[in-house]
PDB file of C-alpha atoms and ligand atoms in Angstrom:
ATOM      1  CA  MET A 585     -44.704 -74.456 -15.156  1.00 65.00           C
ATOM      2  CA  ASN A 586     -44.886 -75.308 -11.466  1.00 81.00           C
ATOM      3  CA  GLY A 587     -41.738 -74.046  -9.735  1.00 93.00           C
ATOM      4  CA  THR A 588     -40.066 -70.715  -9.076  1.00 96.00           C
ATOM      5  CA  THR A 589     -36.397 -71.651  -8.609  1.00 97.00           C
ATOM      6  CA  PHE A 590     -35.430 -69.775 -11.773  1.00 98.00           C
ATOM      7  CA  SER A 591     -38.069 -67.005 -11.871  1.00 97.00           C
ATOM      8  CA  ASP A 592     -36.650 -64.002 -13.746  1.00 94.00           C
ATOM      9  CA  LYS A 593     -33.654 -66.092 -14.845  1.00 98.00           C
ATOM     10  CA  VAL A 594     -32.638 -66.608 -18.453  1.00 98.00           C
ATOM     11  CA  ALA A 595     -30.941 -69.827 -19.544  1.00 99.00           C
ATOM     12  CA  VAL A 596     -29.233 -70.675 -22.832  1.00 99.00           C
ATOM     13  CA  VAL A 597     -28.932 -74.399 -23.568  1.00 99.00           C
ATOM     14  CA  THR A 598     -26.883 -75.500 -26.576  1.00 99.00           C
ATOM     15  CA  GLY A 599     -28.107 -78.716 -28.140  1.00 98.00           C
ATOM     16  CA  GLY A 600     -31.384 -77.946 -26.356  1.00 98.00           C
ATOM     17  CA  GLY A 601     -33.580 -79.593 -28.983  1.00 98.00           C
ATOM     18  CA  THR A 602     -32.741 -83.243 -28.249  1.00 98.00           C
ATOM     19  CA  GLY A 603     -31.660 -85.754 -25.606  1.00 98.00           C
ATOM     20  CA  LEU A 604     -30.221 -84.388 -22.388  1.00 98.00           C
ATOM     21  CA  GLY A 605     -30.381 -80.789 -23.652  1.00 98.00           C
ATOM     22  CA  LYS A 606     -34.109 -81.109 -24.268  1.00 98.00           C
ATOM     23  CA  GLU A 607     -34.741 -82.550 -20.799  1.00 98.00           C
ATOM     24  CA  MET A 608     -32.635 -79.872 -19.066  1.00 98.00           C
ATOM     25  CA  SER A 609     -34.473 -77.145 -21.024  1.00 98.00           C
ATOM     26  CA  LEU A 610     -37.864 -78.554 -20.034  1.00 98.00           C
ATOM     27  CA  LYS A 611     -36.868 -78.748 -16.376  1.00 98.00           C
ATOM     28  CA  LEU A 612     -35.387 -75.230 -16.297  1.00 98.00           C
ATOM     29  CA  ALA A 613     -38.559 -73.857 -17.902  1.00 98.00           C
ATOM     30  CA  LYS A 614     -40.694 -75.813 -15.448  1.00 98.00           C
ATOM     31  CA  GLU A 615     -38.851 -74.001 -12.657  1.00 98.00           C
ATOM     32  CA  GLY A 616     -39.615 -70.607 -14.202  1.00 98.00           C
ATOM     33  CA  ALA A 617     -36.569 -69.909 -16.398  1.00 98.00           C
ATOM     34  CA  LYS A 618     -36.924 -68.257 -19.771  1.00 98.00           C
ATOM     35  CA  VAL A 619     -35.062 -70.730 -21.947  1.00 98.00           C
ATOM     36  CA  VAL A 620     -33.188 -70.225 -25.192  1.00 99.00           C
ATOM     37  CA  ILE A 621     -32.468 -73.436 -27.065  1.00 99.00           C
ATOM     38  CA  ALA A 622     -29.802 -73.441 -29.764  1.00 98.00           C
ATOM     39  CA  SER A 623     -28.619 -76.060 -32.218  1.00 98.00           C
ATOM     40  CA  ARG A 624     -28.586 -76.663 -35.980  1.00 98.00           C
ATOM     41  CA  ASN A 625     -31.735 -78.712 -36.601  1.00 98.00           C
ATOM     42  CA  ILE A 626     -34.693 -76.331 -36.587  1.00 98.00           C
ATOM     43  CA  ASP A 627     -37.299 -79.128 -36.510  1.00 98.00           C
ATOM     44  CA  ASN A 628     -35.935 -80.512 -33.245  1.00 98.00           C
ATOM     45  CA  LEU A 629     -35.765 -77.011 -31.784  1.00 98.00           C
ATOM     46  CA  LYS A 630     -39.362 -76.288 -32.800  1.00 98.00           C
ATOM     47  CA  GLU A 631     -40.621 -79.529 -31.297  1.00 98.00           C
ATOM     48  CA  THR A 632     -38.927 -78.849 -27.952  1.00 98.00           C
ATOM     49  CA  ALA A 633     -40.022 -75.196 -27.995  1.00 98.00           C
ATOM     50  CA  HIS A 634     -43.599 -76.366 -28.544  1.00 98.00           C
ATOM     51  CA  LEU A 635     -43.362 -78.736 -25.557  1.00 98.00           C
ATOM     52  CA  ILE A 636     -42.048 -75.938 -23.327  1.00 98.00           C
ATOM     53  CA  GLU A 637     -44.726 -73.486 -24.458  1.00 98.00           C
ATOM     54  CA  SER A 638     -47.475 -76.078 -24.038  1.00 97.00           C
ATOM     55  CA  ALA A 639     -46.377 -76.465 -20.429  1.00 96.00           C
ATOM     56  CA  GLY A 640     -46.670 -72.688 -19.929  1.00 97.00           C
ATOM     57  CA  GLY A 641     -42.965 -71.857 -20.248  1.00 97.00           C
ATOM     58  CA  SER A 642     -41.154 -69.088 -22.142  1.00 98.00           C
ATOM     59  CA  VAL A 643     -38.791 -70.191 -24.867  1.00 98.00           C
ATOM     60  CA  LEU A 644     -36.850 -68.906 -27.840  1.00 98.00           C
ATOM     61  CA  ALA A 645     -35.442 -71.343 -30.413  1.00 98.00           C
ATOM     62  CA  ILE A 646     -32.444 -70.028 -32.309  1.00 98.00           C
ATOM     63  CA  PRO A 647     -30.805 -72.136 -35.029  1.00 98.00           C
ATOM     64  CA  THR A 648     -27.100 -71.961 -34.228  1.00 98.00           C
ATOM     65  CA  ASP A 649     -23.911 -73.748 -35.163  1.00 98.00           C
ATOM     66  CA  VAL A 650     -21.688 -73.354 -32.086  1.00 98.00           C
ATOM     67  CA  ARG A 651     -18.582 -73.748 -34.272  1.00 98.00           C
ATOM     68  CA  ASP A 652     -19.357 -70.387 -35.855  1.00 98.00           C
ATOM     69  CA  HIS A 653     -18.286 -67.527 -33.574  1.00 98.00           C
ATOM     70  CA  ALA A 654     -20.417 -64.980 -35.436  1.00 98.00           C
ATOM     71  CA  LYS A 655     -23.511 -67.178 -35.000  1.00 98.00           C
ATOM     72  CA  VAL A 656     -22.765 -67.584 -31.299  1.00 99.00           C
ATOM     73  CA  GLU A 657     -22.558 -63.795 -30.975  1.00 98.00           C
ATOM     74  CA  GLU A 658     -25.925 -63.516 -32.758  1.00 98.00           C
ATOM     75  CA  LEU A 659     -27.398 -66.125 -30.396  1.00 98.00           C
ATOM     76  CA  MET A 660     -26.329 -64.288 -27.248  1.00 98.00           C
ATOM     77  CA  LYS A 661     -27.349 -60.906 -28.702  1.00 98.00           C
ATOM     78  CA  ALA A 662     -30.813 -62.205 -29.625  1.00 98.00           C
ATOM     79  CA  THR A 663     -31.151 -63.678 -26.117  1.00 98.00           C
ATOM     80  CA  VAL A 664     -30.367 -60.361 -24.459  1.00 98.00           C
ATOM     81  CA  GLU A 665     -32.630 -58.471 -26.884  1.00 98.00           C
ATOM     82  CA  LYS A 666     -35.548 -60.786 -26.130  1.00 98.00           C
ATOM     83  CA  PHE A 667     -35.072 -61.545 -22.434  1.00 98.00           C
ATOM     84  CA  GLY A 668     -32.678 -58.809 -21.213  1.00 98.00           C
ATOM     85  CA  ARG A 669     -29.915 -60.972 -19.716  1.00 98.00           C
ATOM     86  CA  ILE A 670     -28.135 -64.348 -19.581  1.00 98.00           C
ATOM     87  CA  ASP A 671     -28.008 -65.998 -16.148  1.00 98.00           C
ATOM     88  CA  ILE A 672     -27.311 -69.602 -17.093  1.00 99.00           C
ATOM     89  CA  LEU A 673     -25.387 -71.128 -19.981  1.00 99.00           C
ATOM     90  CA  ILE A 674     -25.349 -74.897 -20.418  1.00 99.00           C
ATOM     91  CA  ASN A 675     -22.746 -76.034 -22.936  1.00 99.00           C
ATOM     92  CA  ASN A 676     -24.307 -79.337 -23.917  1.00 98.00           C
ATOM     93  CA  ALA A 677     -23.902 -79.460 -27.725  1.00 98.00           C
ATOM     94  CA  ALA A 678     -21.600 -82.253 -28.847  1.00 98.00           C
ATOM     95  CA  GLY A 679     -20.800 -84.616 -31.656  1.00 97.00           C
ATOM     96  CA  ASN A 680     -19.135 -88.006 -31.323  1.00 97.00           C
ATOM     97  CA  PHE A 681     -18.455 -91.223 -33.177  1.00 96.00           C
ATOM     98  CA  LEU A 682     -16.606 -94.398 -32.457  1.00 95.00           C
ATOM     99  CA  ILE A 683     -13.324 -94.917 -34.312  1.00 96.00           C
ATOM    100  CA  PRO A 684      -9.933 -96.480 -33.646  1.00 97.00           C
ATOM    101  CA  SER A 685      -7.487 -93.564 -33.319  1.00 98.00           C
ATOM    102  CA  GLU A 686      -5.263 -94.744 -36.171  1.00 98.00           C
ATOM    103  CA  LYS A 687      -8.225 -94.428 -38.556  1.00 98.00           C
ATOM    104  CA  LEU A 688      -9.288 -90.946 -37.468  1.00 98.00           C
ATOM    105  CA  THR A 689      -8.847 -88.320 -40.215  1.00 98.00           C
ATOM    106  CA  PRO A 690      -8.127 -84.616 -39.643  1.00 98.00           C
ATOM    107  CA  ASN A 691     -11.718 -83.871 -40.710  1.00 98.00           C
ATOM    108  CA  GLY A 692     -13.102 -86.382 -38.219  1.00 98.00           C
ATOM    109  CA  TRP A 693     -10.963 -84.887 -35.455  1.00 98.00           C
ATOM    110  CA  ASN A 694     -12.113 -81.353 -36.338  1.00 98.00           C
ATOM    111  CA  ALA A 695     -15.774 -82.349 -36.568  1.00 98.00           C
ATOM    112  CA  VAL A 696     -15.833 -83.273 -32.878  1.00 98.00           C
ATOM    113  CA  VAL A 697     -13.222 -80.951 -31.390  1.00 98.00           C
ATOM    114  CA  ARG A 698     -14.694 -77.864 -33.038  1.00 98.00           C
ATOM    115  CA  ILE A 699     -18.185 -78.513 -31.646  1.00 98.00           C
ATOM    116  CA  VAL A 700     -17.113 -79.544 -28.159  1.00 98.00           C
ATOM    117  CA  LEU A 701     -14.018 -77.460 -27.401  1.00 99.00           C
ATOM    118  CA  ASP A 702     -14.351 -74.438 -29.730  1.00 98.00           C
ATOM    119  CA  GLY A 703     -18.135 -74.332 -29.310  1.00 99.00           C
ATOM    120  CA  THR A 704     -17.917 -74.374 -25.524  1.00 99.00           C
ATOM    121  CA  TRP A 705     -15.287 -71.646 -25.572  1.00 99.00           C
ATOM    122  CA  PHE A 706     -17.192 -69.468 -28.059  1.00 99.00           C
ATOM    123  CA  CYS A 707     -20.411 -69.693 -26.028  1.00 99.00           C
ATOM    124  CA  SER A 708     -18.669 -69.242 -22.664  1.00 99.00           C
ATOM    125  CA  SER A 709     -16.587 -66.282 -23.761  1.00 98.00           C
ATOM    126  CA  VAL A 710     -19.494 -64.416 -25.376  1.00 99.00           C
ATOM    127  CA  ALA A 711     -22.040 -65.193 -22.640  1.00 99.00           C
ATOM    128  CA  GLY A 712     -19.342 -64.647 -19.996  1.00 99.00           C
ATOM    129  CA  LYS A 713     -18.903 -61.006 -21.053  1.00 98.00           C
ATOM    130  CA  GLN A 714     -22.636 -60.473 -20.626  1.00 98.00           C
ATOM    131  CA  MET A 715     -22.549 -62.167 -17.208  1.00 98.00           C
ATOM    132  CA  ILE A 716     -19.602 -59.987 -16.123  1.00 98.00           C
ATOM    133  CA  GLU A 717     -21.562 -56.890 -17.141  1.00 98.00           C
ATOM    134  CA  GLN A 718     -24.606 -58.124 -15.200  1.00 98.00           C
ATOM    135  CA  GLY A 719     -22.573 -59.004 -12.100  1.00 98.00           C
ATOM    136  CA  GLY A 720     -22.964 -62.788 -12.155  1.00 98.00           C
ATOM    137  CA  GLY A 721     -24.106 -65.966 -13.790  1.00 98.00           C
ATOM    138  CA  CYS A 722     -23.600 -69.688 -14.016  1.00 98.00           C
ATOM    139  CA  ILE A 723     -21.983 -71.848 -16.688  1.00 99.00           C
ATOM    140  CA  LEU A 724     -22.413 -75.612 -16.744  1.00 99.00           C
ATOM    141  CA  ASN A 725     -20.395 -77.762 -19.134  1.00 99.00           C
ATOM    142  CA  ILE A 726     -21.572 -81.268 -19.956  1.00 99.00           C
ATOM    143  CA  ILE A 727     -18.515 -83.476 -20.232  1.00 98.00           C
ATOM    144  CA  ALA A 728     -17.866 -87.214 -19.771  1.00 98.00           C
ATOM    145  CA  THR A 729     -15.720 -89.205 -17.351  1.00 97.00           C
ATOM    146  CA  TYR A 730     -13.308 -90.040 -20.161  1.00 97.00           C
ATOM    147  CA  ALA A 731     -12.127 -86.421 -19.862  1.00 98.00           C
ATOM    148  CA  TRP A 732      -9.855 -87.854 -17.158  1.00 98.00           C
ATOM    149  CA  THR A 733      -9.855 -91.609 -17.780  1.00 96.00           C
ATOM    150  CA  GLY A 734      -9.352 -91.414 -21.549  1.00 96.00           C
ATOM    151  CA  ALA A 735     -11.363 -93.856 -23.680  1.00 94.00           C
ATOM    152  CA  PRO A 736     -10.008 -95.893 -26.564  1.00 95.00           C
ATOM    153  CA  GLY A 737     -12.306 -95.350 -29.546  1.00 96.00           C
ATOM    154  CA  VAL A 738     -13.173 -91.701 -28.906  1.00 97.00           C
ATOM    155  CA  VAL A 739      -9.846 -89.845 -28.808  1.00 98.00           C
ATOM    156  CA  HIS A 740     -11.399 -86.717 -30.404  1.00 98.00           C
ATOM    157  CA  SER A 741     -14.204 -86.475 -27.863  1.00 98.00           C
ATOM    158  CA  ALA A 742     -12.044 -87.448 -24.864  1.00 98.00           C
ATOM    159  CA  SER A 743      -9.433 -84.825 -25.803  1.00 98.00           C
ATOM    160  CA  ALA A 744     -12.071 -82.139 -26.339  1.00 99.00           C
ATOM    161  CA  LYS A 745     -13.921 -82.936 -23.094  1.00 98.00           C
ATOM    162  CA  ALA A 746     -10.591 -82.868 -21.206  1.00 98.00           C
ATOM    163  CA  GLY A 747     -10.055 -79.403 -22.665  1.00 99.00           C
ATOM    164  CA  VAL A 748     -13.519 -78.386 -21.507  1.00 99.00           C
ATOM    165  CA  LEU A 749     -12.739 -79.649 -17.991  1.00 99.00           C
ATOM    166  CA  ALA A 750      -9.569 -77.517 -17.934  1.00 99.00           C
ATOM    167  CA  MET A 751     -11.626 -74.583 -19.246  1.00 99.00           C
ATOM    168  CA  THR A 752     -14.182 -75.143 -16.472  1.00 99.00           C
ATOM    169  CA  ARG A 753     -11.567 -74.924 -13.730  1.00 98.00           C
ATOM    170  CA  THR A 754      -9.717 -72.029 -15.355  1.00 99.00           C
ATOM    171  CA  LEU A 755     -12.812 -69.883 -15.846  1.00 99.00           C
ATOM    172  CA  ALA A 756     -14.095 -70.744 -12.363  1.00 99.00           C
ATOM    173  CA  ALA A 757     -10.849 -69.416 -10.878  1.00 98.00           C
ATOM    174  CA  GLU A 758     -10.827 -66.327 -13.108  1.00 98.00           C
ATOM    175  CA  TRP A 759     -14.481 -65.357 -13.007  1.00 98.00           C
ATOM    176  CA  GLY A 760     -15.404 -66.122  -9.397  1.00 98.00           C
ATOM    177  CA  ARG A 761     -14.658 -62.477  -8.652  1.00 98.00           C
ATOM    178  CA  TYR A 762     -17.465 -61.511 -11.050  1.00 98.00           C
ATOM    179  CA  GLY A 763     -19.955 -63.783  -9.318  1.00 98.00           C
ATOM    180  CA  ILE A 764     -19.827 -66.347 -12.110  1.00 99.00           C
ATOM    181  CA  ARG A 765     -19.845 -70.038 -11.153  1.00 99.00           C
ATOM    182  CA  VAL A 766     -18.460 -72.521 -13.692  1.00 99.00           C
ATOM    183  CA  ASN A 767     -18.947 -76.258 -13.209  1.00 99.00           C
ATOM    184  CA  ALA A 768     -18.952 -79.482 -15.187  1.00 99.00           C
ATOM    185  CA  LEU A 769     -21.281 -82.469 -15.087  1.00 99.00           C
ATOM    186  CA  ALA A 770     -20.036 -85.869 -16.250  1.00 98.00           C
ATOM    187  CA  PRO A 771     -22.893 -88.306 -16.893  1.00 98.00           C
ATOM    188  CA  GLY A 772     -22.454 -91.981 -17.487  1.00 97.00           C
ATOM    189  CA  ALA A 773     -23.894 -93.659 -20.583  1.00 96.00           C
ATOM    190  CA  MET A 774     -27.546 -92.634 -21.168  1.00 97.00           C
ATOM    191  CA  VAL A 775     -29.786 -93.746 -23.973  1.00 94.00           C
ATOM    192  CA  THR A 776     -30.415 -90.701 -26.150  1.00 93.00           C
ATOM    193  CA  GLU A 777     -31.014 -90.864 -29.873  1.00 82.00           C
ATOM    194  CA  GLY A 778     -27.740 -89.181 -30.763  1.00 85.00           C
ATOM    195  CA  ALA A 779     -25.204 -90.668 -28.384  1.00 84.00           C
ATOM    196  CA  SER A 780     -26.432 -94.241 -28.238  1.00 85.00           C
ATOM    197  CA  LYS A 781     -26.546 -94.517 -32.024  1.00 84.00           C
ATOM    198  CA  ASN A 782     -23.215 -92.763 -32.571  1.00 86.00           C
ATOM    199  CA  LEU A 783     -21.476 -94.851 -29.916  1.00 87.00           C
ATOM    200  CA  LYS A 784     -23.260 -98.068 -30.932  1.00 88.00           C
ATOM    201  CA  PHE A 785     -25.071 -98.795 -27.692  1.00 90.00           C
ATOM    202  CA  ASP A 786     -28.583 -98.417 -29.086  1.00 90.00           C
ATOM    203  CA  SER A 787     -29.229-102.171 -28.845  1.00 92.00           C
ATOM    204  CA  GLU A 788     -30.403-103.804 -25.619  1.00 92.00           C
ATOM    205  CA  GLU A 789     -27.513-106.224 -25.878  1.00 93.00           C
ATOM    206  CA  ALA A 790     -24.927-103.424 -25.916  1.00 93.00           C
ATOM    207  CA  GLN A 791     -26.672-101.681 -23.020  1.00 94.00           C
ATOM    208  CA  LYS A 792     -26.522-104.896 -20.992  1.00 94.00           C
ATOM    209  CA  LEU A 793     -22.804-105.179 -21.723  1.00 92.00           C
ATOM    210  CA  ILE A 794     -22.174-101.616 -20.600  1.00 93.00           C
ATOM    211  CA  SER A 795     -24.326-102.079 -17.481  1.00 95.00           C
ATOM    212  CA  LYS A 796     -22.148-105.019 -16.419  1.00 93.00           C
ATOM    213  CA  ASN A 797     -19.311-102.539 -16.026  1.00 91.00           C
ATOM    214  CA  VAL A 798     -21.354-100.136 -13.906  1.00 96.00           C
ATOM    215  CA  PRO A 799     -21.223-100.776 -10.142  1.00 95.00           C
ATOM    216  CA  LEU A 800     -24.887 -99.649  -9.873  1.00 97.00           C
ATOM    217  CA  GLY A 801     -25.705-102.104 -12.656  1.00 96.00           C
ATOM    218  CA  ARG A 802     -27.565 -99.865 -15.095  1.00 97.00           C
ATOM    219  CA  LEU A 803     -27.285 -96.926 -17.473  1.00 97.00           C
ATOM    220  CA  ALA A 804     -28.158 -93.374 -16.425  1.00 97.00           C
ATOM    221  CA  SER A 805     -31.594 -91.941 -17.117  1.00 97.00           C
ATOM    222  CA  VAL A 806     -31.777 -88.606 -18.898  1.00 98.00           C
ATOM    223  CA  ASP A 807     -34.180 -87.434 -16.198  1.00 98.00           C
ATOM    224  CA  GLU A 808     -31.799 -88.039 -13.290  1.00 98.00           C
ATOM    225  CA  ILE A 809     -28.905 -86.324 -15.078  1.00 98.00           C
ATOM    226  CA  ALA A 810     -31.075 -83.316 -15.994  1.00 98.00           C
ATOM    227  CA  GLU A 811     -32.098 -83.021 -12.317  1.00 98.00           C
ATOM    228  CA  LEU A 812     -28.423 -82.700 -11.363  1.00 98.00           C
ATOM    229  CA  ALA A 813     -27.887 -80.042 -14.012  1.00 98.00           C
ATOM    230  CA  VAL A 814     -30.797 -78.066 -12.590  1.00 98.00           C
ATOM    231  CA  PHE A 815     -29.331 -78.410  -9.091  1.00 98.00           C
ATOM    232  CA  LEU A 816     -25.887 -77.180 -10.214  1.00 98.00           C
ATOM    233  CA  CYS A 817     -27.467 -74.117 -11.883  1.00 98.00           C
ATOM    234  CA  SER A 818     -29.689 -73.349  -8.884  1.00 98.00           C
ATOM    235  CA  PRO A 819     -29.092 -71.218  -5.775  1.00 98.00           C
ATOM    236  CA  LYS A 820     -28.749 -74.505  -3.827  1.00 98.00           C
ATOM    237  CA  ALA A 821     -25.318 -74.867  -5.475  1.00 98.00           C
ATOM    238  CA  SER A 822     -24.329 -71.243  -4.794  1.00 98.00           C
ATOM    239  CA  TYR A 823     -20.959 -72.177  -3.226  1.00 98.00           C
ATOM    240  CA  ILE A 824     -19.974 -74.759  -5.833  1.00 98.00           C
ATOM    241  CA  THR A 825     -17.605 -73.654  -8.575  1.00 99.00           C
ATOM    242  CA  GLY A 826     -14.766 -75.235 -10.539  1.00 98.00           C
ATOM    243  CA  ASP A 827     -16.178 -78.640  -9.663  1.00 98.00           C
ATOM    244  CA  VAL A 828     -17.058 -81.657 -11.740  1.00 98.00           C
ATOM    245  CA  MET A 829     -20.043 -83.678 -10.622  1.00 98.00           C
ATOM    246  CA  THR A 830     -19.827 -87.284 -11.759  1.00 98.00           C
ATOM    247  CA  ALA A 831     -23.057 -89.239 -12.144  1.00 98.00           C
ATOM    248  CA  ASP A 832     -22.123 -92.503 -13.796  1.00 98.00           C
ATOM    249  CA  GLY A 833     -23.159 -95.147 -11.262  1.00 98.00           C
ATOM    250  CA  GLY A 834     -19.473 -95.597 -10.424  1.00 97.00           C
ATOM    251  CA  ALA A 835     -18.603 -96.734 -13.948  1.00 96.00           C
ATOM    252  CA  TRP A 836     -15.371 -94.802 -14.346  1.00 95.00           C
ATOM    253  CA  LEU A 837     -13.913 -96.643 -11.369  1.00 93.00           C
ATOM    254  CA  LYS A 838     -14.147 -99.817 -13.465  1.00 87.00           C
ATOM    255  CA  SER A 839     -13.743 -98.227 -16.886  1.00 70.00           C
ATOM    256  CA  LYS A 840     -13.048-100.300 -19.970  1.00 61.00           C
ATOM    257  CA  SER A 841     -12.835 -99.131 -23.536  1.00 61.00           C
ATOM    258  CA  PHE A 842     -15.950 -98.894 -25.696  1.00 65.00           C
ATOM    259  CA  LEU A 843     -14.047-100.763 -28.371  1.00 63.00           C
ATOM    260  CA  ASP A 844     -13.318-103.706 -26.067  1.00 64.00           C
ATOM    261  CA  MET A 845     -16.901-103.847 -24.825  1.00 62.00           C
ATOM    262  CA  LEU A 846     -18.612-103.567 -28.176  1.00 63.00           C
ATOM    263  CA  GLY A 847     -16.025-105.308 -30.297  1.00 60.00           C
ATOM    264  CA  GLY A 848     -15.633-102.234 -32.547  1.00 50.00           C
TER     265      GLY A 848
HETATM  266  P1  LIG B1193     -27.619 -85.656 -28.559  1.00 58.86           P
HETATM  267  O1  LIG B1193     -29.093 -85.757 -28.418  1.00 58.86           O
HETATM  268  O2  LIG B1193     -26.993 -86.109 -29.830  1.00 58.86           O
HETATM  269  O3  LIG B1193     -27.218 -84.143 -28.257  1.00 58.86           O
HETATM  270  C1  LIG B1193     -26.240 -83.438 -28.921  1.00 58.86           C
HETATM  271  C2  LIG B1193     -26.838 -82.096 -29.294  1.00 58.86           C
HETATM  272  O4  LIG B1193     -25.799 -81.258 -29.796  1.00 58.86           O
HETATM  273  C3  LIG B1193     -27.902 -82.174 -30.387  1.00 58.86           C
HETATM  274  O5  LIG B1193     -29.059 -81.464 -29.971  1.00 58.86           O
HETATM  275  C4  LIG B1193     -27.274 -81.481 -31.582  1.00 58.86           C
HETATM  276  O6  LIG B1193     -28.266 -80.777 -32.331  1.00 58.86           O
HETATM  277  C5  LIG B1193     -26.315 -80.520 -30.888  1.00 58.86           C
HETATM  278  N1  LIG B1193     -25.215 -80.131 -31.773  1.00 58.86           N
HETATM  279  C6  LIG B1193     -24.360 -80.942 -32.448  1.00 58.86           C
HETATM  280  N2  LIG B1193     -23.527 -80.210 -33.184  1.00 58.86           N
HETATM  281  C7  LIG B1193     -23.856 -78.914 -32.979  1.00 58.86           C
HETATM  282  C8  LIG B1193     -23.350 -77.674 -33.474  1.00 58.86           C
HETATM  283  N3  LIG B1193     -22.322 -77.654 -34.332  1.00 58.86           N
HETATM  284  N4  LIG B1193     -23.927 -76.536 -33.049  1.00 58.86           N
HETATM  285  C9  LIG B1193     -24.981 -76.561 -32.190  1.00 58.86           C
HETATM  286  N5  LIG B1193     -25.487 -77.696 -31.677  1.00 58.86           N
HETATM  287  C10 LIG B1193     -24.931 -78.864 -32.074  1.00 58.86           C
HETATM  288  O7  LIG B1193     -26.883 -86.486 -27.417  1.00 58.86           O
HETATM  289  P2  LIG B1193     -26.970 -86.405 -25.832  1.00 58.86           P
HETATM  290  O8  LIG B1193     -26.697 -87.759 -25.346  1.00 58.86           O
HETATM  291  O9  LIG B1193     -28.202 -85.733 -25.389  1.00 58.86           O
HETATM  292  O10 LIG B1193     -25.695 -85.526 -25.464  1.00 58.86           O
HETATM  293  C11 LIG B1193     -25.790 -84.380 -24.640  1.00 58.86           C
HETATM  294  C12 LIG B1193     -24.467 -84.163 -23.917  1.00 58.86           C
HETATM  295  O11 LIG B1193     -24.225 -85.220 -22.993  1.00 58.86           O
HETATM  296  C13 LIG B1193     -23.245 -84.114 -24.835  1.00 58.86           C
HETATM  297  O12 LIG B1193     -22.374 -83.093 -24.393  1.00 58.86           O
HETATM  298  C14 LIG B1193     -22.614 -85.469 -24.640  1.00 58.86           C
HETATM  299  O13 LIG B1193     -21.232 -85.485 -24.911  1.00 58.86           O
HETATM  300  C15 LIG B1193     -22.904 -85.685 -23.162  1.00 58.86           C
HETATM  301  N6  LIG B1193     -22.827 -87.083 -22.725  1.00 58.86           N
HETATM  302  C16 LIG B1193     -23.706 -87.991 -23.227  1.00 58.86           C
HETATM  303  C17 LIG B1193     -23.627 -89.304 -22.798  1.00 58.86           C
HETATM  304  C18 LIG B1193     -24.581 -90.345 -23.301  1.00 58.86           C
HETATM  305  O14 LIG B1193     -24.335 -91.528 -23.084  1.00 58.86           O
HETATM  306  N7  LIG B1193     -25.674 -89.963 -23.942  1.00 58.86           N
HETATM  307  C19 LIG B1193     -22.643 -89.684 -21.857  1.00 58.86           C
HETATM  308  C20 LIG B1193     -21.762 -88.724 -21.377  1.00 58.86           C
HETATM  309  C21 LIG B1193     -21.868 -87.417 -21.807  1.00 58.86           C
HETATM  310  P3  LIG B1193     -28.124 -80.469 -33.914  1.00 58.86           P
HETATM  311  O15 LIG B1193     -27.657 -81.724 -34.562  1.00 58.86           O
HETATM  312  O16 LIG B1193     -29.484 -80.027 -34.292  1.00 58.86           O
HETATM  313  O17 LIG B1193     -27.131 -79.348 -34.038  1.00 58.86           O
END
């Protein structure tokens, strides 16, 4: 730990055991936050919790399926029991896979929409009540630029992320009076174990293809996106709410479908 930006603050990060969620959790803890990481795979949670503790941070790892409202209630209750409050919620948990829309089954649709849209709502509504009681808080939703561009090949995820963007703006307008800020962050393609495998850009060749469509000529790094998340949750962003910060190297301005690029 070497910063004090989030001293006395408590942050819940869904999907905090891997990828972007892991990096955001590490950075929040480094700045003094007590961090609660929640997802299904206990081994990933334990590994990240160990990293945070080794760096001198405070962490609680709670196995949680965000699709299960009762489990989300248990998560927030355990957080308040252990750390006394919830100041920051980052809705980062997601699932995704590449599929032409005409081949998508109802189960496939539900698998993604229930994690991204239902999960974000369950966590926001339960944590939001706690934040209202406390007199403030901050919610950050990790979305993707295809929430507004659309993206052939990921209709489930694009539809769910669009819903999350609408939720972001709606809750920001409703809950500003309680001192709760609600924002979204839309990263461009980043190499993380989950996303790059699921969306078939884990090969160097695919990453080169994607980079060609990015005005800045490269993919995002997890580190630079996590830095932005920390900024949006910090007092430096105290007058920002209902906003979506895009960090995709300009890619959405030239967007093409994943299917076209990767020949899926
Ligand atoms: P990731 O490592 O696969 O992260 C997804 C996380 O969500 C995992 O930790 C996973 O953990 C968790 N999760 C999945 N289903 C869950 C459930 N039902 N309940 C609780 N947790 C669940 O991929 P990532 O790239 O870091 O993605 C992080 C965020 O960035 C996502 O919102 C994604 O849509 C967004 N994003 C990523 C990219 C990219 O290119 N990587 C681009 C734009 C936006 P468990 O499996 O253990 O539950």
